[in-house]
Coordinates of C-alpha atoms in Angstrom, one line a residue:
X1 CA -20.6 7.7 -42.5
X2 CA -18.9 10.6 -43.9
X3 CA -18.7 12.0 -47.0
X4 CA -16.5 14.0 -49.3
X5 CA -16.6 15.5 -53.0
X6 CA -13.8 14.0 -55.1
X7 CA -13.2 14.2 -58.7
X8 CA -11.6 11.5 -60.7
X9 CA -11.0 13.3 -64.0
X10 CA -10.2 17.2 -64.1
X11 CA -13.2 19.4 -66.1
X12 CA -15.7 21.7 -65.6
X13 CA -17.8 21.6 -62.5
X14 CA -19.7 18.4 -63.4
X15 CA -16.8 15.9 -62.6
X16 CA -17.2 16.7 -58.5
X17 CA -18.9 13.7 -57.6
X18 CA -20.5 13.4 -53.5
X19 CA -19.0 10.0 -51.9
X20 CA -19.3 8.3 -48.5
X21 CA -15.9 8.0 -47.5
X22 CA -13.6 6.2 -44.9
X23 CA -11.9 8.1 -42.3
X24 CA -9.3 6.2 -39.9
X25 CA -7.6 7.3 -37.2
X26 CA -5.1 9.8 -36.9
X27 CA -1.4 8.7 -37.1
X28 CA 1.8 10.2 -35.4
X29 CA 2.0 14.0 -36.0
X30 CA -1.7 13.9 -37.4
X31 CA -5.3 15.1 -36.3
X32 CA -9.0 14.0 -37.1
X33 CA -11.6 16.9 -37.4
X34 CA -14.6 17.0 -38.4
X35 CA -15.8 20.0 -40.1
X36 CA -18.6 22.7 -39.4
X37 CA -17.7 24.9 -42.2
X38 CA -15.3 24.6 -45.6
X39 CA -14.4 27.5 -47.4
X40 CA -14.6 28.2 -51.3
X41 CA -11.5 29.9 -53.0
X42 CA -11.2 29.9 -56.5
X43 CA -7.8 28.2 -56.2
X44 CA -10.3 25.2 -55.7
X45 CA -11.0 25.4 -59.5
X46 CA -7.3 25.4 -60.9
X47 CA -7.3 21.7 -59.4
X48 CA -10.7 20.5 -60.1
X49 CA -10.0 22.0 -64.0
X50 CA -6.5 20.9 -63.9
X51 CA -4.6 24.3 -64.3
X52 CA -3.0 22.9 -61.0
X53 CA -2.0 19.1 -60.8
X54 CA -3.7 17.0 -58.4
X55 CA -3.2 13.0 -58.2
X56 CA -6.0 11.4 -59.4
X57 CA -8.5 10.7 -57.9
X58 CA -8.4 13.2 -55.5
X59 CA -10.1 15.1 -53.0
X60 CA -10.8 18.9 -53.0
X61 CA -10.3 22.7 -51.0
X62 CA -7.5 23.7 -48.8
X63 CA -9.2 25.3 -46.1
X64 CA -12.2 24.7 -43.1
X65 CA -12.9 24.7 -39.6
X66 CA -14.4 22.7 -37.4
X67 CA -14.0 20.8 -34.2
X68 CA -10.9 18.4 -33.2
X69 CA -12.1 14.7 -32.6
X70 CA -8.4 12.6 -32.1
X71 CA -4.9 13.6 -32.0
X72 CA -2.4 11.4 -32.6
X73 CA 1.2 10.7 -31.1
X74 CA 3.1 14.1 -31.1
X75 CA 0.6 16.1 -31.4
X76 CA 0.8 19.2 -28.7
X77 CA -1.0 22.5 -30.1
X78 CA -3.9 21.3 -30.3
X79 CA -6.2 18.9 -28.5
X80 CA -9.6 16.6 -28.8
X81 CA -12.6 18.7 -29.0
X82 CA -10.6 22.2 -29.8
X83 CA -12.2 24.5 -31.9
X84 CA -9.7 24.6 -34.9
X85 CA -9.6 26.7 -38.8
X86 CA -6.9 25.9 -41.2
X87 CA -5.6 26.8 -44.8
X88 CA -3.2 24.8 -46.9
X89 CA -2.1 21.0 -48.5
X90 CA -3.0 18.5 -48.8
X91 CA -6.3 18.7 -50.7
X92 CA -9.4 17.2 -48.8
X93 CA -11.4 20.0 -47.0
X94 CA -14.4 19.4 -48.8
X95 CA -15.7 16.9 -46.4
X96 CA -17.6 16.4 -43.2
X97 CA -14.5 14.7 -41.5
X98 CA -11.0 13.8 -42.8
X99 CA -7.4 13.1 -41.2
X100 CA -5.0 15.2 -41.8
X101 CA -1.8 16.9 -40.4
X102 CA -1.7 18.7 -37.3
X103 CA 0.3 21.4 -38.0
X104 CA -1.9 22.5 -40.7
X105 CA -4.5 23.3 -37.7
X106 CA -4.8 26.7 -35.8
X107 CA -6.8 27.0 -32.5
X108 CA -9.9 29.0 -33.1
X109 CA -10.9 31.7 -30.2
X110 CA -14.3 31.1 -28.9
X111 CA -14.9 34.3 -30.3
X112 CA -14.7 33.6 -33.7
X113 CA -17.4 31.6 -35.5
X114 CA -17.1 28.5 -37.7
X115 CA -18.6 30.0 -40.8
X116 CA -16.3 33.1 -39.9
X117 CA -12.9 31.1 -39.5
X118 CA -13.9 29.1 -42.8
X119 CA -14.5 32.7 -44.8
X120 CA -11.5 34.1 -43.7
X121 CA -8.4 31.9 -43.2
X122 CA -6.8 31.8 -46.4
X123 CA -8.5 35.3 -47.2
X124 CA -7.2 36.8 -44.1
X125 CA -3.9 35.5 -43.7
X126 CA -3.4 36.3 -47.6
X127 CA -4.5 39.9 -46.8
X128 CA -2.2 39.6 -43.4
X129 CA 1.3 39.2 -45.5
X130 CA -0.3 40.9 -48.4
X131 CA -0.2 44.4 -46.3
X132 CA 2.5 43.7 -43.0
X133 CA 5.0 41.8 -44.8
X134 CA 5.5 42.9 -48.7
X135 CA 6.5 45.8 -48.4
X136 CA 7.3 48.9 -45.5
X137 CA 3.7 50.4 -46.2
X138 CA 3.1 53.4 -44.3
X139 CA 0.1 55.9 -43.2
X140 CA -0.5 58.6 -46.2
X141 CA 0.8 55.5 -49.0
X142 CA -1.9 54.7 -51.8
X143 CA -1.8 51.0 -53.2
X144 CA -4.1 49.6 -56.2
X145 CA -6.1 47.0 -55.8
X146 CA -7.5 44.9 -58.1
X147 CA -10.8 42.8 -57.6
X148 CA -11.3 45.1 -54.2
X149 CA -14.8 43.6 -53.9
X150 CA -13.6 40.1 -53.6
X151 CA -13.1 37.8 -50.4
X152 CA -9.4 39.1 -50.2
X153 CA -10.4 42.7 -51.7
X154 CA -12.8 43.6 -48.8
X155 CA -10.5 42.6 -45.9
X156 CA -7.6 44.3 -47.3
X157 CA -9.7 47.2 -47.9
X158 CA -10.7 47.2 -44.7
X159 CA -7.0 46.7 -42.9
X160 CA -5.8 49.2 -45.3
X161 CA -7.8 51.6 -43.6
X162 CA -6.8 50.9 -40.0
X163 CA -3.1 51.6 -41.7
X164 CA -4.1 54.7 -42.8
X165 CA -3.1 54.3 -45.9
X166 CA -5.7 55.2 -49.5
X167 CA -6.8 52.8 -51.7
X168 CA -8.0 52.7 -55.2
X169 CA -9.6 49.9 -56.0
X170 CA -11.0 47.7 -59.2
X171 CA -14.2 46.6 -59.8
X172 CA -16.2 45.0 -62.7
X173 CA -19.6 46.1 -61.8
X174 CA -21.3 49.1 -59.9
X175 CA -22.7 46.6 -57.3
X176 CA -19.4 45.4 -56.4
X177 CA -18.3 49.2 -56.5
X178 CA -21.0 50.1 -54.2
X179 CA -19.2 47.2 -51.7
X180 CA -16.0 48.1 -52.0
X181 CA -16.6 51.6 -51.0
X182 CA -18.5 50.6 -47.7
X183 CA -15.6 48.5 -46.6
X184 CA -13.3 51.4 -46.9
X185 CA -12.0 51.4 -50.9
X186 CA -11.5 55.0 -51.1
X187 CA -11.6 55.6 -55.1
X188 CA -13.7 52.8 -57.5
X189 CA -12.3 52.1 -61.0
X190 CA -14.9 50.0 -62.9
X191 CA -12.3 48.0 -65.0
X192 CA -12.4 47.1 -67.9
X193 CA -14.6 50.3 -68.9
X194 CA -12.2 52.6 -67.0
X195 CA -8.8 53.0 -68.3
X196 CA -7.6 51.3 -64.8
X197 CA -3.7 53.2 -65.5
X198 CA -4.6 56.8 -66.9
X199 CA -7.1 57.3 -63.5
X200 CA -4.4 56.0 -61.2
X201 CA -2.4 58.9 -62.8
X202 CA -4.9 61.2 -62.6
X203 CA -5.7 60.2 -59.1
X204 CA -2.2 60.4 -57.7
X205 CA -1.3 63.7 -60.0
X206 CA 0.6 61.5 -62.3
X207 CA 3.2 59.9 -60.1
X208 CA 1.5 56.3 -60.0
X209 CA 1.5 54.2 -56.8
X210 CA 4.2 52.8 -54.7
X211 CA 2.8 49.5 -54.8
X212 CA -0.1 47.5 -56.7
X213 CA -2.1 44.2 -55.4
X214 CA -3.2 42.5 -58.3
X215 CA -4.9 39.1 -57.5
X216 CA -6.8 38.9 -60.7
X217 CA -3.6 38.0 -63.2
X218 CA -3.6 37.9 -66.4
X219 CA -5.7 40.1 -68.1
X220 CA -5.1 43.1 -65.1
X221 CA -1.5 42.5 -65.3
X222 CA -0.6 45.3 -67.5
X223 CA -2.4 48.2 -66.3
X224 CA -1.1 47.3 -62.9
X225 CA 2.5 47.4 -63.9
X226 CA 1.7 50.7 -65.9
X227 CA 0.1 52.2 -62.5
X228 CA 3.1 52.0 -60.7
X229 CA 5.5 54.9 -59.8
X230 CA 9.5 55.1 -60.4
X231 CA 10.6 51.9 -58.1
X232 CA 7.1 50.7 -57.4
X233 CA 6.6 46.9 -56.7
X234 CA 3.7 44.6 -57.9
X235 CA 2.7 42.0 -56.3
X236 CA 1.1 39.1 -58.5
X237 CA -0.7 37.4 -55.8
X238 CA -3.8 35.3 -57.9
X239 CA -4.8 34.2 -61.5
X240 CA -8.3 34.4 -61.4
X241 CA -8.1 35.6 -65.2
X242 CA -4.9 33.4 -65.7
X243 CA -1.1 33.3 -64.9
X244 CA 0.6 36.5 -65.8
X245 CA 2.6 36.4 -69.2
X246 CA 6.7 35.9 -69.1
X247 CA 8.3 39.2 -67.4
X248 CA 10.1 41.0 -69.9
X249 CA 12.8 42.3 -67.5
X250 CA 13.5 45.3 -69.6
X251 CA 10.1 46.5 -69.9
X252 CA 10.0 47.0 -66.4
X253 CA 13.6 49.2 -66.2
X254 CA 12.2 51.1 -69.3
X255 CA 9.2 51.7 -67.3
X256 CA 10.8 52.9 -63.9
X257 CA 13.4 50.2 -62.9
X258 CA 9.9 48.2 -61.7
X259 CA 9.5 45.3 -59.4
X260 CA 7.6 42.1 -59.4
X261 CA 6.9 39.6 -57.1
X262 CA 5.0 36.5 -57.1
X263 CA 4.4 35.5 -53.5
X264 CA 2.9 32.4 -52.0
X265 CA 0.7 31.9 -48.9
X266 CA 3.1 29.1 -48.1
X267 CA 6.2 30.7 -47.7
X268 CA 4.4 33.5 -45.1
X269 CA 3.2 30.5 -43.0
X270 CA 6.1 28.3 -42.6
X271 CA 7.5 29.5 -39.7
X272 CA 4.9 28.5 -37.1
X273 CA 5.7 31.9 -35.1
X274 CA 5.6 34.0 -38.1
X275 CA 2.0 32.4 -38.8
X276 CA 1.4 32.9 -35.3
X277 CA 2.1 36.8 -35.1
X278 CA 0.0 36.9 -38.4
X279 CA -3.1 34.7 -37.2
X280 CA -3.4 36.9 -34.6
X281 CA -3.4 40.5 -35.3
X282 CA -5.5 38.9 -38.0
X283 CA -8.1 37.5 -35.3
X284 CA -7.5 40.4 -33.1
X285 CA -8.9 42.7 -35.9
X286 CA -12.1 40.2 -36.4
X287 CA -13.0 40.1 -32.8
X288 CA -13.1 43.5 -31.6
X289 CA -15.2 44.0 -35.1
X290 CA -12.1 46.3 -36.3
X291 CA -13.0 44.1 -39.6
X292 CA -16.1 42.3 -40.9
X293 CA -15.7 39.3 -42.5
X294 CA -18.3 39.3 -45.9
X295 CA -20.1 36.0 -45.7
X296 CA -22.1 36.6 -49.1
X297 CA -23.0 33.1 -50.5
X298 CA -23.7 29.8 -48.6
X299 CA -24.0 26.5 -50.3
X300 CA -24.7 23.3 -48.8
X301 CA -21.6 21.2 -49.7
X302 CA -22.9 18.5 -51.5
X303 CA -23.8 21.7 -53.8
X304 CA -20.4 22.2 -54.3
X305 CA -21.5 22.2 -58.3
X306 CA -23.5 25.0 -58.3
X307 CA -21.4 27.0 -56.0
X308 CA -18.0 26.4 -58.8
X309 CA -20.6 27.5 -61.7
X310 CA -21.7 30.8 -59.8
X311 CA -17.7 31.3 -58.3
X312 CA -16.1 30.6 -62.0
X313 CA -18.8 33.0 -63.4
X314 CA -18.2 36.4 -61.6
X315 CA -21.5 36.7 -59.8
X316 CA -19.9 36.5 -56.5
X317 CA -18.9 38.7 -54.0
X318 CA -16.9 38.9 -51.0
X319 CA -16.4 35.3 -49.0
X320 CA -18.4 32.2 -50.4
X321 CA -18.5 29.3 -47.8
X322 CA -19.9 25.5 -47.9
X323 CA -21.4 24.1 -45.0
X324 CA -22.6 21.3 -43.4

């Protein structure tokens, strides 16, 4: 039988309950697959607390891989018993099998593991737009990052690197500092005890950077914008502290004629070829070892509990996956 974690009222970690559940077959346009690995991102707790709206009840993550068991009619990119990874809607990855639609579903090389894929798919694609579509980086450019120790964090630190561009990065503790450094963060700001915008200007002899990552949101939002240079961009790209307050659209001409963007995954991914060109350099870059994907915690995934308690609480670092 398999099983799934569901939640039937939104809350703290306690309302994820572990259920036998019915999978049927797949319909037109749709795959089965059962999974080998789920990922944790802490997306996965806006819905389970309600910050993001879910139908309840519902089920719960957005991303796994595992191996394709039936294909229904249309379905042509992949086939029974491919190795598969995928990242998006509808909700339902916390589980050992599920139905769900095909296009969602990327073929996984052979040399790429489960656990791997299940780390990295959201993570790296996010990290794949993040630095190859945003904006025209180029070798020499600095860019803050916020979080640089975290899932994304280490894998943009890392492809940063291969760009040859400088990054300064934030962290909250002198582990994570430690971390970021050996995956290529160049300068370590330990935020909040660092004043995150005066040693960007000290560090770029007080012109600021061109552009700032900041997947943390609320409470980073500020000293990002005020790290910027004349014209700099920052991209809001995750709310771990919160959303980011209103834009005050003046604030940011007073302060350099600014730019701010609020990108989603989504919208990177849905042209299958773009997605395509992205999953692969992506892969490309995993396989040849180019960049090491941080598998740092490992729950079983009917612990999926304890593994939103130590996620929400900041003890984690790098990727976090649940497996089967």
């Amino acid at each position: 039988m398999a099983h799934a974690i569901r939640f039937k009222e939104t809350g703290g970690p306690d309302v994820l309950r572990w259920e036998e559940v019915v999978v049927g077959d797949p319909g037109p346009g749709e795959v089965r697959i059962r999974h080998e690995a789920v990922g944790l991102n802490f997306a996965d707790t806006y819905f389970r607390s309600g910050l993001y709206p879910a139908p309840l009840p519902s089920g719960l993550g957005v991303e796994a891989s595992g191996v394709v068991q039936a294909v229904g009619e249309g379905v042509t990119h992949v086939a029974e018993g491919d190795r598969a990874t995928y990242t998006g809607s509808p909700l339902g990855a916390y589980s050992t099998e599920r139905v769900m639609p095909a296009d969602s579903l990327i073929r996984l090389p052979d040399g790429i593991g489960f656990e791997t894929a299940a780390a990295m798919t959201m993570r790296g694609l996010t990290s794949a737009y993040l630095l190859r579509r945003i904006h025209p980086l180029k070798a020499g450019d600095t860019i803050l990052l916020t979080a640089a120790a975290g899932g994304v964090g280490l894998i943009v630190c890392q492809w940063a690197k291969l760009l040859g561009l400088t990054v300064i990065g934030t962290v909250s503790t002198e582990q994570k500092a430690e971390l970021a450094r050996a995956h290529g963060c160049d300068h370590v700001i330990r935020h909040p005890r660092e004043n995150v915008a005066e040693r960007v200007r000290e560090l770029t002899d007080g012109v600021g950077v061109p552009v700032a990552f900041d997947g943390i949101g609320r409470s980073t939002y500020a000293a990002s914008l005020a790290s910027l240079r004349r014209r700099g961009l920052l991209v809001c790209f995750g709310t771990a502290s919160g959303p980011v307050p209103p834009i005050d659209a003046m604030q940011l001409a007073v302060s350099g004629s600014l730019f701010v963007t609020r990108p989603a995954l989504a919208d990177y991914m849905a042209d299958p070829a773009e997605r395509a060109v992205l999953a692969g350099e992506l892969f490309d870059h995993v396989a040849s070892g180019r960049i090491a994907i941080e598998i740092n915690q490992r729950y079983a995934l009917d612990d999926a509990v304890r593994a939103h308690r130590e996620l929400e609480s900041g003890r984690t670092t790098g990727s976090s996956v649940l497996v089967l």
